[in-house]
């Protein structure tokens, strides 16, 4: 078993799916969190000057999407064959399509008024559009999970996405019953239940 | 061999990396190109999520260009020889996707003043930054390919995503010789060279 360290900021952001993967798989890892003060000291050591990075036996790898796929592959949370991997990737790509809208509200826009407008658009237009696509994927799969009949990266990623959206609009999933049900399945899964109760 | 039909506009856009994967692997596929002027027409309703591209595999439809490129690469030996190589390939693909987002923002900006600003930022900051990282990766890897010592999705993805910027800002590349050498190397691979020589020239 390789020695794993996650290097990220002290937030959920793009790091939480990685933490969920380790916990879902019951795998040990060191959860290194950088602050505004400590990040500039570590930055030069990273491949691309960005976080998250996954350290595998001393070597640093960048790019959150790549890290999600790698860990899912290593821990058997990526589906059972190439076709299932494809379906997990489709879910990840749908979420990626929504990401620029989220980044634009929470990271890029500095003007408070513009930010409010963008947030409303995100919650009322952009997010529902992609949530509808995800609901459709769940419907096509015909069960409690997004892909196959057991937990995969796809379920964890949708769970993390909807965690964030629900904070700002608690009823955002009111027309997406399959996503709501899938969230319950993730929340009550034995591997994750205790992490979810105690996490930051 | 399943029957493949790839549906996209007659553009490079989000579809070309997928096409390059089929071509590099020597896998035959129907390259269905939809006239942009005819969209949405009846085409939109036929897509999985109202968007292009989508791939039909023995008649079953699958969306999302990134997922499609990964699937074909995995099926046909363009994804490296280990899980760690796949991680590195995904890292390069992710980096290229980040640059594509910056390019798309500058290309599709409606406000003329803002557009000029974004294009300048692309040329002076985003592109050199991206190329510097690519040069670093090539230097560390040492084989002339981005990952391992044979063609992977990483090379095809970078080649495709840099097409527009290479055409528009060729002088920026002069400080990144390894990136240029990789570009020439990929373009010269027999199946790719043949495809490129016959391909329609499109704006994006």
PDB file of C-alpha atoms in Angstrom, chain B residues 24-181:
ATOM      1  CA  UNK B  24      -4.339   7.644 -33.730  1.00  0.00           C
ATOM      2  CA  UNK B  25      -5.554   4.214 -32.662  1.00  0.00           C
ATOM      3  CA  UNK B  26      -6.497   3.271 -36.224  1.00  0.00           C
ATOM      4  CA  UNK B  27     -10.073   2.529 -35.138  1.00  0.00           C
ATOM      5  CA  UNK B  28     -12.698   3.143 -37.785  1.00  0.00           C
ATOM      6  CA  UNK B  29     -15.645   5.342 -36.882  1.00  0.00           C
ATOM      7  CA  UNK B  30     -18.346   7.310 -38.657  1.00  0.00           C
ATOM      8  CA  UNK B  31     -17.336  10.973 -38.365  1.00  0.00           C
ATOM      9  CA  UNK B  32     -20.816  12.517 -38.489  1.00  0.00           C
ATOM     10  CA  UNK B  33     -20.569  16.299 -38.811  1.00  0.00           C
ATOM     11  CA  UNK B  34     -23.657  18.380 -38.164  1.00  0.00           C
ATOM     12  CA  UNK B  35     -24.015  21.695 -39.954  1.00  0.00           C
ATOM     13  CA  UNK B  36     -24.014  24.440 -37.290  1.00  0.00           C
ATOM     14  CA  UNK B  37     -26.728  26.293 -39.233  1.00  0.00           C
ATOM     15  CA  UNK B  38     -28.991  23.229 -39.041  1.00  0.00           C
ATOM     16  CA  UNK B  39     -28.734  23.072 -35.224  1.00  0.00           C
ATOM     17  CA  UNK B  40     -30.880  22.535 -33.206  1.00  0.00           C
ATOM     18  CA  UNK B  41     -33.351  21.369 -35.881  1.00  0.00           C
ATOM     19  CA  UNK B  42     -34.184  17.750 -35.117  1.00  0.00           C
ATOM     20  CA  UNK B  43     -30.683  17.031 -33.951  1.00  0.00           C
ATOM     21  CA  UNK B  44     -30.906  18.344 -30.408  1.00  0.00           C
ATOM     22  CA  UNK B  45     -33.678  15.975 -29.381  1.00  0.00           C
ATOM     23  CA  UNK B  46     -31.534  13.030 -30.479  1.00  0.00           C
ATOM     24  CA  UNK B  47     -28.717  13.893 -28.070  1.00  0.00           C
ATOM     25  CA  UNK B  48     -28.488  12.450 -24.543  1.00  0.00           C
ATOM     26  CA  UNK B  49     -28.454  15.895 -22.835  1.00  0.00           C
ATOM     27  CA  UNK B  50     -29.251  18.403 -25.568  1.00  0.00           C
ATOM     28  CA  UNK B  51     -25.578  18.955 -26.389  1.00  0.00           C
ATOM     29  CA  UNK B  52     -22.880  17.821 -28.789  1.00  0.00           C
ATOM     30  CA  UNK B  53     -20.712  15.805 -29.083  1.00  0.00           C
ATOM     31  CA  UNK B  54     -22.085  12.369 -28.345  1.00  0.00           C
ATOM     32  CA  UNK B  55     -20.788   8.943 -29.316  1.00  0.00           C
ATOM     33  CA  UNK B  56     -22.944   6.059 -30.461  1.00  0.00           C
ATOM     34  CA  UNK B  57     -21.523   2.641 -29.581  1.00  0.00           C
ATOM     35  CA  UNK B  58     -23.552  -0.067 -31.346  1.00  0.00           C
ATOM     36  CA  UNK B  59     -26.424   2.406 -31.339  1.00  0.00           C
ATOM     37  CA  UNK B  60     -26.236   3.309 -27.626  1.00  0.00           C
ATOM     38  CA  UNK B  61     -25.613   7.033 -27.003  1.00  0.00           C
ATOM     39  CA  UNK B  62     -22.998   8.509 -24.671  1.00  0.00           C
ATOM     40  CA  UNK B  63     -22.318  12.195 -24.028  1.00  0.00           C
ATOM     41  CA  UNK B  64     -19.417  14.305 -22.702  1.00  0.00           C
ATOM     42  CA  UNK B  65     -16.289  14.785 -24.790  1.00  0.00           C
ATOM     43  CA  UNK B  66     -13.828  14.165 -21.915  1.00  0.00           C
ATOM     44  CA  UNK B  67     -15.459  10.874 -20.986  1.00  0.00           C
ATOM     45  CA  UNK B  68     -15.546   9.776 -24.642  1.00  0.00           C
ATOM     46  CA  UNK B  69     -11.852  10.567 -25.216  1.00  0.00           C
ATOM     47  CA  UNK B  70     -10.915   8.671 -22.036  1.00  0.00           C
ATOM     48  CA  UNK B  71     -13.049   5.685 -22.985  1.00  0.00           C
ATOM     49  CA  UNK B  72     -11.567   5.322 -26.473  1.00  0.00           C
ATOM     50  CA  UNK B  73      -8.028   5.921 -25.133  1.00  0.00           C
ATOM     51  CA  UNK B  74      -8.484   3.226 -22.509  1.00  0.00           C
ATOM     52  CA  UNK B  75      -9.973   0.736 -24.988  1.00  0.00           C
ATOM     53  CA  UNK B  76      -7.236   1.193 -27.568  1.00  0.00           C
ATOM     54  CA  UNK B  77      -3.943   1.591 -25.689  1.00  0.00           C
ATOM     55  CA  UNK B  78      -3.609   5.360 -25.469  1.00  0.00           C
ATOM     56  CA  UNK B  79      -3.781   5.563 -21.665  1.00  0.00           C
ATOM     57  CA  UNK B  80      -0.287   4.504 -20.589  1.00  0.00           C
ATOM     58  CA  UNK B  81       0.790   1.232 -19.046  1.00  0.00           C
ATOM     59  CA  UNK B  82      -0.103   1.691 -15.359  1.00  0.00           C
ATOM     60  CA  UNK B  83      -2.480   3.448 -12.988  1.00  0.00           C
ATOM     61  CA  UNK B  84       0.215   6.013 -12.116  1.00  0.00           C
ATOM     62  CA  UNK B  85       0.772   6.746 -15.816  1.00  0.00           C
ATOM     63  CA  UNK B  86      -2.993   7.200 -16.162  1.00  0.00           C
ATOM     64  CA  UNK B  87      -2.837   9.648 -13.232  1.00  0.00           C
ATOM     65  CA  UNK B  88      -0.114  11.617 -15.016  1.00  0.00           C
ATOM     66  CA  UNK B  89      -2.055  11.553 -18.304  1.00  0.00           C
ATOM     67  CA  UNK B  90      -5.180  12.826 -16.529  1.00  0.00           C
ATOM     68  CA  UNK B  91      -3.021  15.540 -14.973  1.00  0.00           C
ATOM     69  CA  UNK B  92      -1.900  16.820 -18.380  1.00  0.00           C
ATOM     70  CA  UNK B  93      -5.435  16.513 -19.791  1.00  0.00           C
ATOM     71  CA  UNK B  94      -6.775  18.474 -16.796  1.00  0.00           C
ATOM     72  CA  UNK B  95      -4.164  21.200 -17.261  1.00  0.00           C
ATOM     73  CA  UNK B  96      -5.055  21.431 -20.951  1.00  0.00           C
ATOM     74  CA  UNK B  97      -8.765  21.625 -20.069  1.00  0.00           C
ATOM     75  CA  UNK B  98      -8.016  24.550 -17.724  1.00  0.00           C
ATOM     76  CA  UNK B  99      -6.292  26.374 -20.594  1.00  0.00           C
ATOM     77  CA  UNK B 100      -9.184  25.573 -22.945  1.00  0.00           C
ATOM     78  CA  UNK B 101     -11.537  27.252 -20.471  1.00  0.00           C
ATOM     79  CA  UNK B 102      -9.385  30.401 -20.505  1.00  0.00           C
ATOM     80  CA  UNK B 103      -9.233  30.364 -24.320  1.00  0.00           C
ATOM     81  CA  UNK B 104     -13.003  29.851 -24.602  1.00  0.00           C
ATOM     82  CA  UNK B 105     -13.658  32.749 -22.224  1.00  0.00           C
ATOM     83  CA  UNK B 106     -11.550  35.063 -24.397  1.00  0.00           C
ATOM     84  CA  UNK B 107     -12.985  33.778 -27.669  1.00  0.00           C
ATOM     85  CA  UNK B 108     -16.672  33.927 -26.745  1.00  0.00           C
ATOM     86  CA  UNK B 109     -16.658  37.233 -24.797  1.00  0.00           C
ATOM     87  CA  UNK B 110     -19.410  39.419 -26.258  1.00  0.00           C
ATOM     88  CA  UNK B 111     -18.169  42.800 -25.006  1.00  0.00           C
ATOM     89  CA  UNK B 112     -15.521  44.043 -27.475  1.00  0.00           C
ATOM     90  CA  UNK B 113     -13.439  45.919 -24.887  1.00  0.00           C
ATOM     91  CA  UNK B 114     -13.422  43.024 -22.436  1.00  0.00           C
ATOM     92  CA  UNK B 115     -12.581  40.629 -25.281  1.00  0.00           C
ATOM     93  CA  UNK B 116      -9.473  42.549 -26.264  1.00  0.00           C
ATOM     94  CA  UNK B 117      -8.412  42.566 -22.607  1.00  0.00           C
ATOM     95  CA  UNK B 118      -8.943  38.815 -22.280  1.00  0.00           C
ATOM     96  CA  UNK B 119      -7.103  38.043 -25.519  1.00  0.00           C
ATOM     97  CA  UNK B 120      -4.142  40.078 -24.362  1.00  0.00           C
ATOM     98  CA  UNK B 121      -4.170  38.233 -21.038  1.00  0.00           C
ATOM     99  CA  UNK B 122      -4.301  34.932 -22.934  1.00  0.00           C
ATOM    100  CA  UNK B 123      -1.327  35.819 -25.100  1.00  0.00           C
ATOM    101  CA  UNK B 124       0.798  37.434 -22.387  1.00  0.00           C
ATOM    102  CA  UNK B 125      -0.049  35.369 -19.309  1.00  0.00           C
ATOM    103  CA  UNK B 126      -2.276  32.288 -19.712  1.00  0.00           C
ATOM    104  CA  UNK B 127      -0.583  30.803 -22.769  1.00  0.00           C
ATOM    105  CA  UNK B 128       3.050  31.281 -21.612  1.00  0.00           C
ATOM    106  CA  UNK B 129       2.102  29.914 -18.196  1.00  0.00           C
ATOM    107  CA  UNK B 130       0.537  26.820 -19.757  1.00  0.00           C
ATOM    108  CA  UNK B 131       3.438  26.306 -22.158  1.00  0.00           C
ATOM    109  CA  UNK B 132       5.957  26.692 -19.321  1.00  0.00           C
ATOM    110  CA  UNK B 133       4.243  23.910 -17.384  1.00  0.00           C
ATOM    111  CA  UNK B 134       4.153  21.705 -20.489  1.00  0.00           C
ATOM    112  CA  UNK B 135       7.858  22.351 -21.117  1.00  0.00           C
ATOM    113  CA  UNK B 136       8.556  21.372 -17.491  1.00  0.00           C
ATOM    114  CA  UNK B 137       6.619  18.115 -17.894  1.00  0.00           C
ATOM    115  CA  UNK B 138       8.388  17.230 -21.150  1.00  0.00           C
ATOM    116  CA  UNK B 139      11.793  17.995 -19.657  1.00  0.00           C
ATOM    117  CA  UNK B 140      11.103  15.776 -16.654  1.00  0.00           C
ATOM    118  CA  UNK B 141       9.699  12.936 -18.763  1.00  0.00           C
ATOM    119  CA  UNK B 142      12.510  13.026 -21.317  1.00  0.00           C
ATOM    120  CA  UNK B 143      10.958  10.834 -24.042  1.00  0.00           C
ATOM    121  CA  UNK B 144       9.441  13.545 -26.217  1.00  0.00           C
ATOM    122  CA  UNK B 145       5.969  12.436 -25.128  1.00  0.00           C
ATOM    123  CA  UNK B 146       4.115  13.916 -22.173  1.00  0.00           C
ATOM    124  CA  UNK B 147       3.785  10.607 -20.318  1.00  0.00           C
ATOM    125  CA  UNK B 148       5.718   7.371 -20.713  1.00  0.00           C
ATOM    126  CA  UNK B 149       7.495   6.751 -23.964  1.00  0.00           C
ATOM    127  CA  UNK B 150       4.702   6.379 -26.449  1.00  0.00           C
ATOM    128  CA  UNK B 151       1.701   8.343 -27.690  1.00  0.00           C
ATOM    129  CA  UNK B 152      -1.063   8.842 -25.149  1.00  0.00           C
ATOM    130  CA  UNK B 153      -4.237  10.881 -24.761  1.00  0.00           C
ATOM    131  CA  UNK B 154      -2.039  13.541 -23.095  1.00  0.00           C
ATOM    132  CA  UNK B 155      -0.184  14.272 -26.367  1.00  0.00           C
ATOM    133  CA  UNK B 156      -3.395  14.288 -28.439  1.00  0.00           C
ATOM    134  CA  UNK B 157      -5.245  16.508 -25.987  1.00  0.00           C
ATOM    135  CA  UNK B 158      -2.455  19.095 -25.806  1.00  0.00           C
ATOM    136  CA  UNK B 159      -1.958  19.020 -29.588  1.00  0.00           C
ATOM    137  CA  UNK B 160      -5.632  19.718 -30.172  1.00  0.00           C
ATOM    138  CA  UNK B 161      -6.129  22.332 -27.476  1.00  0.00           C
ATOM    139  CA  UNK B 162      -3.169  24.364 -28.723  1.00  0.00           C
ATOM    140  CA  UNK B 163      -4.301  24.466 -32.389  1.00  0.00           C
ATOM    141  CA  UNK B 164      -5.967  27.875 -32.205  1.00  0.00           C
ATOM    142  CA  UNK B 165      -3.280  29.465 -30.044  1.00  0.00           C
ATOM    143  CA  UNK B 166      -0.514  28.074 -32.251  1.00  0.00           C
ATOM    144  CA  UNK B 167      -2.165  29.623 -35.277  1.00  0.00           C
ATOM    145  CA  UNK B 168      -2.869  32.958 -33.543  1.00  0.00           C
ATOM    146  CA  UNK B 169       0.257  33.491 -31.425  1.00  0.00           C
ATOM    147  CA  UNK B 170       3.072  31.429 -32.982  1.00  0.00           C
ATOM    148  CA  UNK B 171       5.847  33.676 -31.645  1.00  0.00           C
ATOM    149  CA  UNK B 172       5.019  32.767 -28.029  1.00  0.00           C
ATOM    150  CA  UNK B 173       6.072  29.180 -28.704  1.00  0.00           C
ATOM    151  CA  UNK B 174       9.674  30.056 -29.546  1.00  0.00           C
ATOM    152  CA  UNK B 175      10.638  29.919 -25.856  1.00  0.00           C
ATOM    153  CA  UNK B 176       9.248  26.388 -25.505  1.00  0.00           C
ATOM    154  CA  UNK B 177      11.277  24.155 -27.839  1.00  0.00           C
ATOM    155  CA  UNK B 178      10.204  20.833 -26.330  1.00  0.00           C
ATOM    156  CA  UNK B 179       6.529  21.738 -26.721  1.00  0.00           C
ATOM    157  CA  UNK B 180       7.196  22.576 -30.367  1.00  0.00           C
ATOM    158  CA  UNK B 181       9.135  19.356 -30.897  1.00  0.00           C
TER     159      UNK B 181
END
